[in-house]
Coordinates of C-alpha atoms in Angstrom, one line a residue:
M230 CA 95.2 23.3 116.9
N231 CA 96.1 22.2 113.2
L232 CA 97.3 25.0 111.0
P233 CA 96.6 24.9 107.1
E234 CA 99.7 23.9 105.1
V235 CA 101.2 26.9 103.2
S236 CA 102.8 26.4 100.1
N237 CA 105.2 28.8 98.3
G238 CA 103.0 29.5 95.4
G239 CA 105.4 28.7 93.1
G240 CA 108.7 30.4 94.3
S241 CA 106.7 33.7 94.7
G242 CA 107.4 34.0 98.1
F243 CA 103.5 34.7 99.0
P244 CA 101.4 31.8 100.7
A245 CA 99.1 30.0 98.7
V246 CA 96.1 30.0 101.2
S247 CA 93.5 32.7 101.7
I248 CA 95.3 33.9 105.0
G249 CA 98.4 34.5 102.6
N250 CA 96.1 36.1 100.2
K251 CA 94.7 38.5 102.7
R252 CA 98.5 39.5 103.7
N253 CA 99.1 40.2 99.9
K254 CA 96.2 42.4 100.1
Y255 CA 96.9 44.0 103.2
Q256 CA 100.8 44.5 101.7
R257 CA 99.2 46.0 98.7
M258 CA 97.3 48.5 100.6
D259 CA 100.2 49.4 102.8
S260 CA 102.4 49.9 99.7
D261 CA 99.4 52.1 98.1
S262 CA 99.6 54.4 101.6
Q263 CA 103.0 54.8 101.1
N264 CA 102.9 56.0 97.7
H265 CA 100.3 58.3 98.6
H266 CA 102.0 59.7 101.5
H267 CA 105.3 59.5 99.4
D268 CA 103.3 61.7 96.4
A269 CA 101.7 64.4 99.3
E270 CA 105.2 64.7 100.7
A271 CA 106.7 65.2 97.4
R272 CA 103.9 67.8 96.5
N273 CA 104.3 69.6 99.9
T274 CA 108.3 70.1 98.8
R275 CA 106.9 71.3 95.5
T276 CA 104.9 73.8 97.0
R277 CA 107.2 75.2 99.8
K278 CA 110.2 75.6 96.9
Y279 CA 107.8 77.6 94.7
V280 CA 106.5 79.6 97.3
M281 CA 109.9 80.2 98.8
A282 CA 111.3 81.4 95.3
C283 CA 108.1 83.7 94.6
A284 CA 108.8 85.6 97.7
F285 CA 112.4 85.6 97.0
F286 CA 112.4 87.1 93.8
A287 CA 109.3 89.3 94.7
S288 CA 111.4 90.7 97.4
L289 CA 114.7 91.6 95.1
N290 CA 113.2 95.1 94.6
N291 CA 113.4 95.8 98.7
V292 CA 117.2 94.9 97.9
L293 CA 117.4 98.2 96.1
L294 CA 116.0 100.1 99.0
G295 CA 118.3 98.6 101.5
Y296 CA 121.5 99.3 99.5
D297 CA 120.6 103.0 98.7
V298 CA 120.3 103.4 102.6
G299 CA 123.6 101.6 103.1
V300 CA 125.8 103.0 100.2
M301 CA 124.6 106.6 100.2
S302 CA 126.0 106.7 104.2
G303 CA 129.5 106.4 103.0
A304 CA 129.1 107.7 99.4
V305 CA 128.0 111.2 100.6
L306 CA 131.6 111.6 102.1
F307 CA 133.3 111.4 98.9
I308 CA 129.8 113.0 96.8
Q309 CA 130.6 116.2 99.6
Q310 CA 134.3 116.1 98.3
D311 CA 133.6 115.6 94.8
L312 CA 130.7 117.8 93.8
K313 CA 131.4 120.6 96.7
I314 CA 127.5 120.3 98.2
T315 CA 126.8 122.0 101.3
E316 CA 125.3 120.4 104.6
V317 CA 121.7 121.3 103.7
Q318 CA 121.9 119.6 100.3
T319 CA 123.5 116.8 102.0
E320 CA 120.3 116.4 103.9
V321 CA 118.2 116.7 100.9
L322 CA 120.3 114.5 98.9
I323 CA 119.9 111.8 101.6
G324 CA 116.2 112.5 102.9
S325 CA 115.0 113.4 99.5
L326 CA 114.8 109.5 98.7
S327 CA 112.3 108.6 101.3
I328 CA 110.0 111.7 100.5
I329 CA 110.1 111.1 96.7
S330 CA 109.3 107.4 97.1
L331 CA 106.2 108.2 98.6
F332 CA 104.9 109.1 95.2
G333 CA 106.1 105.7 93.8
S334 CA 104.1 104.1 96.8
L335 CA 100.9 106.2 96.0
A336 CA 101.3 105.5 92.3
G337 CA 102.1 101.5 93.4
G338 CA 98.6 101.2 95.0
R339 CA 96.6 102.0 91.7
T340 CA 99.2 100.6 89.5
S341 CA 99.1 97.2 91.0
D342 CA 95.3 97.2 90.7
S343 CA 95.3 97.9 87.3
I344 CA 98.0 96.2 85.9
G345 CA 98.8 93.5 88.6
R346 CA 101.2 93.1 91.6
K347 CA 103.5 91.1 89.2
W348 CA 104.1 93.9 86.4
T349 CA 104.3 96.6 89.1
M350 CA 107.2 94.9 90.3
A351 CA 108.5 94.9 87.1
L352 CA 107.9 98.4 86.5
A353 CA 109.6 99.6 89.9
A354 CA 112.8 97.6 88.9
L355 CA 112.7 99.5 85.3
V356 CA 112.5 102.9 87.1
F357 CA 115.1 102.6 89.6
Q358 CA 117.5 101.3 87.2
T359 CA 117.2 104.3 85.2
G360 CA 117.5 106.6 88.1
A361 CA 120.6 104.6 89.1
A362 CA 122.4 105.1 86.0
V363 CA 121.6 108.7 86.0
M364 CA 123.2 109.2 89.5
A365 CA 126.1 107.2 88.8
V366 CA 127.1 109.4 85.6
A367 CA 125.7 112.8 87.2
P368 CA 128.1 116.0 86.8
S369 CA 126.3 118.0 89.2
F370 CA 124.2 118.2 92.1
E371 CA 121.1 119.1 89.9
V372 CA 121.3 116.2 87.6
L373 CA 122.4 114.0 90.7
M374 CA 119.1 114.8 91.9
I375 CA 117.1 113.8 88.8
G376 CA 118.8 110.4 89.3
R377 CA 117.5 110.4 92.8
T378 CA 113.9 111.3 91.9
L379 CA 113.6 108.4 89.7
A380 CA 115.6 106.0 91.7
G381 CA 112.6 107.0 94.9
I382 CA 110.0 106.5 92.5
G383 CA 111.0 103.0 91.6
I384 CA 112.0 102.0 95.2
G385 CA 108.6 103.4 96.2
L386 CA 106.8 101.2 93.8
G387 CA 108.9 98.2 94.8
V388 CA 108.5 98.7 98.5
M389 CA 104.8 98.6 98.7
I390 CA 103.9 95.8 96.3
A391 CA 106.2 93.0 97.7
P392 CA 104.7 92.5 100.9
V393 CA 101.0 92.8 99.6
Y394 CA 102.2 90.2 96.7
I395 CA 103.6 87.9 99.3
A396 CA 100.9 88.1 101.8
E397 CA 98.5 87.5 99.0
I398 CA 100.3 83.8 97.5
S399 CA 101.3 82.9 101.1
P400 CA 99.9 79.9 103.0
T401 CA 98.3 81.0 106.2
V402 CA 100.6 79.0 108.7
A403 CA 103.7 80.5 106.8
R404 CA 102.4 84.1 105.8
G405 CA 104.4 85.8 108.5
F406 CA 107.8 84.0 107.5
L407 CA 107.3 84.5 103.7
T408 CA 106.3 88.6 104.1
S409 CA 109.2 89.0 106.4
F410 CA 111.4 88.5 103.1
P411 CA 111.2 92.2 101.9
E412 CA 112.6 93.4 105.5
I413 CA 115.3 90.7 105.2
F414 CA 116.3 91.9 101.7
I415 CA 116.2 95.4 102.9
N416 CA 118.8 94.5 105.5
L417 CA 120.9 92.6 103.2
G418 CA 121.1 95.4 100.7
I419 CA 121.8 97.7 103.8
L420 CA 124.8 95.4 104.2
L421 CA 125.8 95.5 100.8
G422 CA 125.8 99.3 100.7
Y423 CA 128.3 99.2 103.9
V424 CA 130.4 96.7 102.1
S425 CA 130.7 98.4 98.6
N426 CA 131.4 101.5 100.8
Y427 CA 134.4 99.8 102.3
A428 CA 135.3 98.1 99.1
F429 CA 135.5 101.2 96.8
S430 CA 136.7 103.5 99.6
G431 CA 140.4 103.4 98.2
L432 CA 139.4 104.8 94.8
S433 CA 139.6 108.2 93.6
V434 CA 137.3 110.8 95.2
H435 CA 135.7 111.3 91.8
I436 CA 135.4 107.9 91.0
S437 CA 134.7 105.8 94.1
W438 CA 131.0 107.3 94.6
R439 CA 129.9 106.6 91.4
I440 CA 130.9 103.1 91.2
M441 CA 128.9 102.4 94.6
L442 CA 126.0 104.1 93.4
A443 CA 126.3 102.0 89.8
V444 CA 126.6 98.7 91.6
G445 CA 123.0 99.3 92.9
I446 CA 121.7 98.3 89.2
L447 CA 122.5 94.7 89.4
P448 CA 120.1 93.6 91.8
S449 CA 117.1 95.0 89.6
V450 CA 118.4 93.1 86.6
F451 CA 117.3 89.7 88.3
I452 CA 113.6 91.1 88.5
G453 CA 113.7 90.0 84.8
F454 CA 114.4 86.4 86.0
A455 CA 112.0 86.7 88.5
L456 CA 109.0 87.4 85.9
C457 CA 109.3 83.9 84.3
V458 CA 109.2 82.4 87.6
I459 CA 106.4 84.3 89.5
P460 CA 102.7 84.0 89.3
E461 CA 100.4 86.9 89.3
S462 CA 98.7 87.2 92.7
P463 CA 95.6 85.1 92.7
R464 CA 93.6 87.3 94.9
W465 CA 94.1 90.0 91.9
L466 CA 93.0 87.5 89.5
V467 CA 89.7 86.9 91.6
M468 CA 89.5 90.9 91.4
K469 CA 89.6 90.6 87.9
G470 CA 87.2 87.7 87.2
R471 CA 89.9 85.3 86.4
V472 CA 89.1 82.5 88.9
D473 CA 90.3 79.3 86.7
S474 CA 93.8 81.2 86.6
A475 CA 93.6 81.9 90.4
R476 CA 92.8 78.1 91.0
E477 CA 96.0 77.4 89.0
V478 CA 97.8 79.5 91.1
L479 CA 96.7 78.2 94.6
M480 CA 97.2 74.8 93.4
K481 CA 100.8 75.9 92.9
T482 CA 101.2 77.3 96.6
N483 CA 98.8 75.4 98.7
E484 CA 99.5 71.5 99.7
R485 CA 96.1 70.0 99.7
D486 CA 93.5 70.5 97.1
D487 CA 90.7 71.2 99.7
E488 CA 92.7 73.9 101.1
V489 CA 92.8 75.2 97.4
E490 CA 89.3 75.3 97.3
E491 CA 88.8 76.5 100.8
R492 CA 91.0 79.6 100.2
L493 CA 89.7 80.1 96.7
A494 CA 85.9 80.1 98.4
E495 CA 87.0 82.8 100.9
I496 CA 88.8 85.1 98.2
Q497 CA 85.5 84.9 96.1
Q498 CA 83.6 85.5 99.2
A499 CA 85.6 88.4 99.9
A500 CA 85.5 90.1 96.6
A501 CA 81.9 89.4 96.2
S502 CA 81.0 91.8 99.5
T503 CA 82.7 94.4 97.8
E504 CA 80.9 94.5 94.7
G505 CA 78.0 96.5 96.1
S506 CA 80.3 99.3 96.7
E507 CA 82.2 99.1 93.7
Q508 CA 81.0 102.3 92.3
R509 CA 82.7 104.4 95.4
P510 CA 86.3 104.9 94.6
V511 CA 88.9 103.5 97.0
W512 CA 90.7 106.6 97.8
R513 CA 87.5 108.2 98.9
E514 CA 86.9 105.2 101.3
L515 CA 90.2 105.6 102.6
L516 CA 89.4 109.3 103.3
S517 CA 86.1 108.5 104.4
P518 CA 86.3 105.2 106.0
S519 CA 83.8 103.1 108.1
P520 CA 84.7 102.3 111.9
V521 CA 86.0 99.0 110.9
V522 CA 88.6 100.4 108.0
R523 CA 89.2 103.2 110.4
K524 CA 90.6 100.8 112.8
M525 CA 92.6 99.0 110.4
L526 CA 94.2 102.6 109.0
I527 CA 95.0 103.6 112.5
V528 CA 97.1 100.1 113.3
G529 CA 98.5 99.8 109.7
F530 CA 99.2 104.1 109.2
G531 CA 100.5 104.2 113.0
I532 CA 102.7 101.2 113.0
Q533 CA 104.3 102.4 109.5
C534 CA 104.9 105.7 111.2
F535 CA 106.3 104.6 114.2
Q536 CA 108.8 102.3 112.6
Q537 CA 110.7 105.7 111.1
I538 CA 110.3 108.4 113.7
T539 CA 112.0 106.0 116.2
G540 CA 115.1 107.1 114.2
I541 CA 116.1 104.0 112.5
D542 CA 116.9 105.6 109.0
A543 CA 119.0 108.0 111.2
T544 CA 121.0 105.5 112.9
V545 CA 121.7 103.7 109.5
Y546 CA 122.2 106.7 107.3
Y547 CA 124.0 108.5 109.4
S548 CA 126.0 105.7 111.8
P549 CA 129.6 107.4 110.3
E550 CA 128.4 110.4 111.9
I551 CA 127.2 109.1 115.0
L552 CA 130.3 107.2 115.6
K553 CA 132.6 110.2 114.7
E554 CA 130.7 111.8 117.5
A555 CA 131.8 109.0 119.8
G556 CA 135.7 109.4 118.9
I557 CA 136.4 107.5 115.7
Q558 CA 137.9 110.0 113.5
D559 CA 139.5 107.9 110.6
E560 CA 137.2 107.4 107.5
T561 CA 138.3 103.7 106.9
K562 CA 137.5 103.2 110.5
L563 CA 134.3 104.5 110.3
L564 CA 133.1 102.5 107.3
A565 CA 134.4 99.2 108.8
A566 CA 132.2 100.0 111.8
T567 CA 129.1 100.6 109.8
V568 CA 130.0 97.3 108.1
A569 CA 129.6 95.7 111.9
V570 CA 126.4 97.5 112.2
G571 CA 125.0 96.3 108.7
I572 CA 125.7 92.6 109.8
T573 CA 124.1 93.0 113.0
K574 CA 120.9 94.2 111.5
T575 CA 121.1 91.3 108.9
V576 CA 121.6 88.5 111.2
F577 CA 119.0 89.5 113.6
I578 CA 116.1 89.6 111.0
L579 CA 116.8 85.8 110.7
F580 CA 115.8 85.5 114.3
A581 CA 112.5 87.2 113.3
M582 CA 112.0 85.3 110.1
F583 CA 111.8 81.9 111.9
L584 CA 109.7 83.3 115.0
I585 CA 107.1 85.4 113.5
D586 CA 104.8 82.7 112.7
S587 CA 105.4 80.3 115.9
V588 CA 106.1 83.2 118.7
G589 CA 103.4 86.0 116.8
R590 CA 103.5 89.4 115.7
K591 CA 102.9 91.5 119.0
P592 CA 105.5 89.5 121.3
L593 CA 108.0 90.4 118.8
L594 CA 107.0 93.9 118.5
Y595 CA 106.8 94.1 122.7
V596 CA 110.6 92.7 122.8
S597 CA 111.5 95.2 119.5
T598 CA 110.2 98.5 120.8
I599 CA 111.2 98.0 124.5
G600 CA 114.8 96.8 123.4
M601 CA 115.1 99.7 120.7
T602 CA 113.8 102.0 123.7
V603 CA 116.6 100.7 126.1
C604 CA 119.3 101.0 123.7
L605 CA 118.4 104.6 122.2
F606 CA 118.1 106.0 125.9
S607 CA 121.8 104.4 126.4
L608 CA 123.4 105.8 123.2
S609 CA 122.0 109.3 124.2
F610 CA 123.6 109.0 127.5
T611 CA 126.7 107.5 126.0
L612 CA 127.1 110.4 123.3
T613 CA 126.5 113.1 125.9
F614 CA 128.5 112.2 129.1
L615 CA 131.2 109.1 127.7
G616 CA 132.2 110.2 124.1
Q617 CA 135.5 110.6 122.6
G618 CA 137.0 107.7 125.1
T619 CA 137.8 104.2 124.1
L620 CA 134.7 103.4 126.7
G621 CA 132.3 106.1 125.0
I622 CA 133.5 104.5 121.5
T623 CA 132.8 100.6 122.4
L624 CA 129.4 101.5 124.0
A625 CA 128.2 103.6 121.4
L626 CA 128.9 100.9 118.8
L627 CA 127.2 98.4 121.1
F628 CA 124.1 100.4 121.6
V629 CA 124.1 101.2 118.2
C630 CA 124.3 97.4 117.0
G631 CA 121.7 96.9 119.7
N632 CA 119.4 99.3 118.5
V633 CA 119.8 97.8 114.7
A634 CA 119.3 94.4 116.2
F635 CA 116.0 95.0 118.2
F636 CA 114.6 97.1 115.2
S637 CA 115.1 93.9 113.1
I638 CA 113.8 91.2 115.4
G639 CA 110.6 92.9 115.6
M640 CA 109.6 96.5 114.4
G641 CA 111.2 96.1 111.0
P642 CA 109.6 93.1 109.7
V643 CA 106.2 92.8 111.6
C644 CA 105.7 96.3 110.4
W645 CA 105.1 95.5 107.0
V646 CA 103.6 91.9 107.5
L647 CA 100.8 93.7 109.5
T648 CA 100.2 96.3 107.2
S649 CA 100.1 93.8 104.2
E650 CA 97.7 91.5 106.1
I651 CA 95.1 93.6 107.9
F652 CA 93.1 95.2 104.9
P653 CA 90.5 93.8 103.0
L654 CA 90.9 92.6 99.6
R655 CA 89.4 95.7 97.9
L656 CA 91.5 98.0 99.7
R657 CA 94.4 96.0 100.3
A658 CA 97.0 97.3 97.7
Q659 CA 96.1 101.0 97.9
A660 CA 95.5 100.9 102.1
S661 CA 99.0 99.6 102.0
A662 CA 100.1 102.2 99.8
L663 CA 99.0 105.0 102.0
G664 CA 100.4 103.1 104.9
A665 CA 103.9 103.2 103.2
V666 CA 103.6 106.6 102.2
G667 CA 103.4 107.2 106.1
N668 CA 106.6 105.1 106.3
R669 CA 108.4 107.4 103.5
V670 CA 107.5 110.3 104.8
C671 CA 108.6 110.0 108.6
S672 CA 111.7 108.6 107.1
G673 CA 112.5 111.5 105.0
L674 CA 111.5 113.9 107.7
V675 CA 114.1 111.9 110.2
A676 CA 116.6 111.4 107.4
M677 CA 116.5 115.3 106.4
S678 CA 116.5 116.9 109.6
F679 CA 118.9 114.9 111.7
L680 CA 122.2 116.8 111.0
S681 CA 120.3 120.1 111.6
V682 CA 118.7 119.1 114.9
S683 CA 121.9 117.2 115.9
R684 CA 123.6 120.6 115.1
A685 CA 121.1 122.3 117.6
I686 CA 120.9 119.7 120.5
T687 CA 123.9 117.5 119.9
V688 CA 123.6 114.1 118.7
G689 CA 123.0 112.5 122.1
G690 CA 120.0 114.9 122.8
T691 CA 118.5 114.0 119.5
F692 CA 118.6 110.3 120.6
F693 CA 117.1 111.2 123.7
I694 CA 113.8 112.5 121.7
F695 CA 114.1 109.0 120.0
S696 CA 113.8 106.9 123.0
L697 CA 110.8 108.8 124.0
V698 CA 109.2 108.3 120.7
S699 CA 110.0 104.7 121.2
T700 CA 108.3 104.8 124.7
L701 CA 105.4 106.0 122.9
S702 CA 105.5 102.9 120.4
V703 CA 105.5 100.5 123.3
I704 CA 101.8 101.7 124.2
F705 CA 100.8 102.1 120.9
V706 CA 101.6 98.4 120.3
Y707 CA 100.1 97.5 123.7
V708 CA 96.6 99.4 123.1
L709 CA 96.1 99.1 119.6
V710 CA 97.7 96.2 117.4
P711 CA 95.9 92.5 117.3
E712 CA 97.6 89.5 116.9
T713 CA 97.2 88.2 113.4
S714 CA 99.4 85.0 113.3
G715 CA 97.6 82.0 112.1
K716 CA 94.3 83.4 110.7
S717 CA 93.8 83.7 107.1
L718 CA 93.8 87.5 105.4
E719 CA 90.0 87.0 105.1
Q720 CA 89.4 85.8 108.8
I721 CA 91.7 88.8 109.8
E722 CA 89.1 91.1 108.3
L723 CA 86.6 89.3 110.2
M724 CA 88.3 90.0 113.4
F725 CA 88.3 93.5 112.9
Q726 CA 84.7 93.2 112.2
G727 CA 84.1 91.8 115.7
G728 CA 83.2 88.2 113.6
L729 CA 85.9 85.8 115.2
E730 CA 84.3 86.6 118.5
T731 CA 81.2 84.8 117.9
K732 CA 82.9 82.0 116.1
G733 CA 85.8 82.1 118.9
S734 CA 87.5 78.9 120.0
E735 CA 86.6 76.9 117.0
V736 CA 88.5 79.1 114.4
E737 CA 91.5 79.5 116.8
L738 CA 91.6 75.6 117.4
G739 CA 91.9 75.1 113.3
D740 CA 94.6 77.4 113.0
A741 CA 96.5 75.9 115.8
E742 CA 96.0 72.7 114.1
R743 CA 97.3 73.7 111.1
L744 CA 100.3 75.6 112.9
V745 CA 101.1 72.3 114.8
R746 CA 101.0 70.3 111.5
K747 CA 103.0 72.9 109.6
D748 CA 105.2 74.8 111.7
Q749 CA 108.2 72.8 110.6
E750 CA 107.5 72.5 107.1
F751 CA 108.7 76.2 106.3

């Protein structure tokens, strides 16, 4: 067969005959496709970085809570010596922050609906800064408590709003990963608090605890920079009728234009569905909920309470007391051991962060609650029968670290993720605030009663009670907690209403396809 002659077209390197022109055409199309693919990849990268930055800055307030929890465990040893406070005053000082913070969380729900999620974070940082400054210069227990009150309100505001904000700006497939940031930052704050205790323990009694508390001001300073980076929640913008602004935010936080319009339509539909009940105040709807909202409240409020009544704050706040009971008496060694606890708690939260979307919320909760139950019971046994010896000290430290590790891999981050994603748009902020109130009340009760209960029934006996409560948390997770990974916030609302059962596999298949496509992107 005779082939057509081919010229070099003036040295261009491409054939001059039609077959060559077709090749040129195909090459140009291939080039356009590559350019389009490159542009899509560039947008995906920008989107991921932007959403990560938003989650990072929104979580900074949570460093404050973690730092306070960690630093107070060691600072209180020096405050007792300097201000001559009693054991009861010590319990009030430590536990009052959790009780006071519930007022901040309650106010945060209404504030975030009024002025927005973004500016509620700014308010939280400002109030905490003021409280930390007052505590650092306090000449007496009374003034110290004034600063503690302000710090507690600021922490309450920040703790409830960060998960809500992050859940509302996050793409569906990465929501668990990103919404776990606040818990990561709490753990980071705890570790920094422990390190601060150890670093400043060599100073005079009068100065050391003041510097420890003053250092807590620094993280909140960065919140000012955060306000220049993070946008307002698109769901809040839709609630306020600012649809174009919401679309602009979604363009920055979603990778495809069709996904932007899909999410915007879902948000508008969710917002529109509540307009008919707008005359009924949210708080009244929460106090007299419909059957669907009642199920949401039981899950959200219950998981928040179980997070604390299993004794995590007792383990973290009083880890020096626990390890002293095991046999460690030197203060420097006690503070060094608490640093090991802080490192463990921080490291294991990273496992949860990368598993929460791929493995799911519920499997992590199973591993967490069962592991905590075993560690709490083992710690109780060790303190009761093996304390004061090398073996007892080693096992006690091992089980304390094991308890915080299992907490961090499930109960810690998943609790806040669930609470931020299960409520409908209109109720989300204030219902999440209600869950945070349950969390803070339980935390305060545990922290304020731990020393007294331990004196009455021993430290080992107290942890035996915690192990029983942790057993109940396993049952709670099994019976009541749903799996929410891979579903949009609007689909989760539909799931509680039973709406997903009729759509069934179509929704689940769509979510699975998005997970397969994106699970390595974040």
